[in-house]
Short mmCIF file of C-alpha atoms in Angstrom, two decimals:
data_model
loop_
_atom_site.label_atom_id
_atom_site.label_comp_id
_atom_site.label_asym_id
_atom_site.label_seq_id
_atom_site.Cartn_x
_atom_site.Cartn_y
_atom_site.Cartn_z
CA UNK A 161 80.94 70.00 73.00
CA UNK A 162 81.78 69.76 76.70
CA UNK A 163 78.17 70.47 77.58
CA UNK A 164 77.04 67.76 75.15
CA UNK A 165 79.46 65.26 76.71
CA UNK A 166 78.32 66.04 80.26
CA UNK A 167 74.66 65.97 79.22
CA UNK A 168 75.09 62.56 77.59
CA UNK A 169 76.71 61.11 80.72
CA UNK A 170 74.06 62.57 83.03
CA UNK A 171 71.22 61.38 80.81
CA UNK A 172 72.66 57.87 80.70
CA UNK A 173 73.11 57.77 84.48
CA UNK A 174 69.73 59.24 85.39
CA UNK A 175 67.61 57.39 82.83
CA UNK A 176 69.30 54.10 83.69
CA UNK A 177 68.94 54.76 87.41
CA UNK A 178 65.23 55.46 86.96
CA UNK A 179 64.67 52.29 84.97
CA UNK A 180 66.67 50.14 87.38
CA UNK A 181 64.93 51.68 90.39
CA UNK A 182 61.57 51.00 88.80
CA UNK A 183 62.49 47.36 88.17
CA UNK A 184 64.18 46.68 91.51
CA UNK A 185 62.80 48.77 94.37
CA UNK A 186 59.85 46.48 95.16
CA UNK A 187 61.89 43.27 95.48
CA UNK A 188 65.41 44.45 96.30
CA UNK A 189 65.87 46.52 99.47
CA UNK A 190 69.34 47.64 98.32
CA UNK A 191 67.68 49.88 95.73
CA UNK A 192 65.54 51.68 98.28
CA UNK A 193 65.82 55.13 96.71
CA UNK A 194 66.79 56.80 93.46
CA UNK A 195 70.14 58.07 94.73
CA UNK A 196 71.32 54.62 95.82
CA UNK A 197 70.42 53.41 92.35
CA UNK A 198 72.23 56.35 90.71
CA UNK A 199 75.28 55.46 92.81
CA UNK A 200 75.06 51.88 91.51
CA UNK A 201 74.84 53.07 87.88
CA UNK A 202 77.79 55.43 88.29
CA UNK A 203 79.92 52.70 89.90
CA UNK A 204 78.91 50.31 87.14
CA UNK A 205 79.65 52.73 84.29
CA UNK A 206 83.08 53.57 85.67
CA UNK A 207 83.81 49.82 85.85
CA UNK A 208 84.66 50.04 89.55
CA UNK A 209 81.90 47.58 90.46
CA UNK A 210 82.23 47.39 94.24
CA UNK A 211 79.70 44.56 94.41
CA UNK A 212 77.76 46.09 97.28
CA UNK A 213 74.63 46.44 95.11
CA UNK A 214 73.35 44.16 92.39
CA UNK A 215 70.05 43.68 90.58
CA UNK A 216 68.04 40.53 91.27
CA UNK A 217 65.24 40.80 88.72
CA UNK A 218 65.54 39.90 85.05
CA UNK A 219 64.35 43.37 84.06
CA UNK A 220 66.94 45.01 86.32
CA UNK A 221 69.72 42.88 84.90
CA UNK A 222 68.59 43.62 81.34
CA UNK A 223 68.65 47.36 82.02
CA UNK A 224 72.13 47.06 83.56
CA UNK A 225 73.38 45.16 80.50
CA UNK A 226 71.90 47.78 78.19
CA UNK A 227 73.40 50.56 80.30
CA UNK A 228 76.84 48.99 80.12
CA UNK A 229 76.60 48.57 76.35
CA UNK A 230 75.40 52.14 75.88
CA UNK A 231 78.16 53.42 78.15
CA UNK A 232 80.81 51.51 76.22
CA UNK A 233 79.44 52.91 72.95
CA UNK A 234 78.50 56.48 73.87
CA UNK A 235 81.35 57.58 76.11
CA UNK A 236 84.16 57.04 73.55
CA UNK A 237 82.09 58.60 70.76
CA UNK A 238 81.29 61.70 72.79
CA UNK A 239 84.84 61.92 74.13
CA UNK A 240 86.30 61.75 70.61
CA UNK A 241 83.95 64.55 69.51
CA UNK A 242 85.07 66.62 72.48
CA UNK A 243 88.76 66.07 71.76
CA UNK A 244 88.27 66.78 68.07
CA UNK A 245 86.46 70.03 68.79
CA UNK A 246 89.11 71.13 71.27
CA UNK A 247 91.90 70.35 68.79
CA UNK A 248 93.72 68.74 71.72
CA UNK A 249 95.17 66.03 69.54
CA UNK A 250 95.21 68.05 66.33
CA UNK A 251 97.97 69.63 64.33
CA UNK A 252 99.69 72.76 65.54
CA UNK A 253 99.57 75.93 63.43
CA UNK A 254 103.10 75.39 62.13
CA UNK A 255 102.21 71.85 61.02
CA UNK A 256 99.17 73.20 59.16
CA UNK A 257 101.28 75.83 57.40
CA UNK A 258 103.90 73.30 56.33
CA UNK A 259 101.17 70.99 55.00
CA UNK A 260 99.64 73.87 53.03
CA UNK A 261 103.04 74.78 51.57
CA UNK A 262 103.74 71.20 50.52
CA UNK A 263 100.27 70.84 48.96
CA UNK A 264 100.58 74.11 47.03
CA UNK A 265 103.95 73.07 45.56
CA UNK A 266 102.36 69.95 44.05
#
């Protein structure tokens, strides 16, 4: 599950960076290379938003909006799957045994 979580984050960052770079690099000198664009996507997804880079084209802004919405949707879903699989928030073994005993007495 950890690998799936990391893969989802990387795919979101790199696909979004590629799409934003494609939309912006001709008209916006701030997005001069892929790595500057990946930096922008990472800063945007983590909600830091320094403001040093911003898209100027309608296509770039649309991709950023879609990226934000996907990040808000995908990160909690993947994180909940990861926590569920790790049993980090789950019951302890003694809690499971007491639940089994109470269910069997019914």
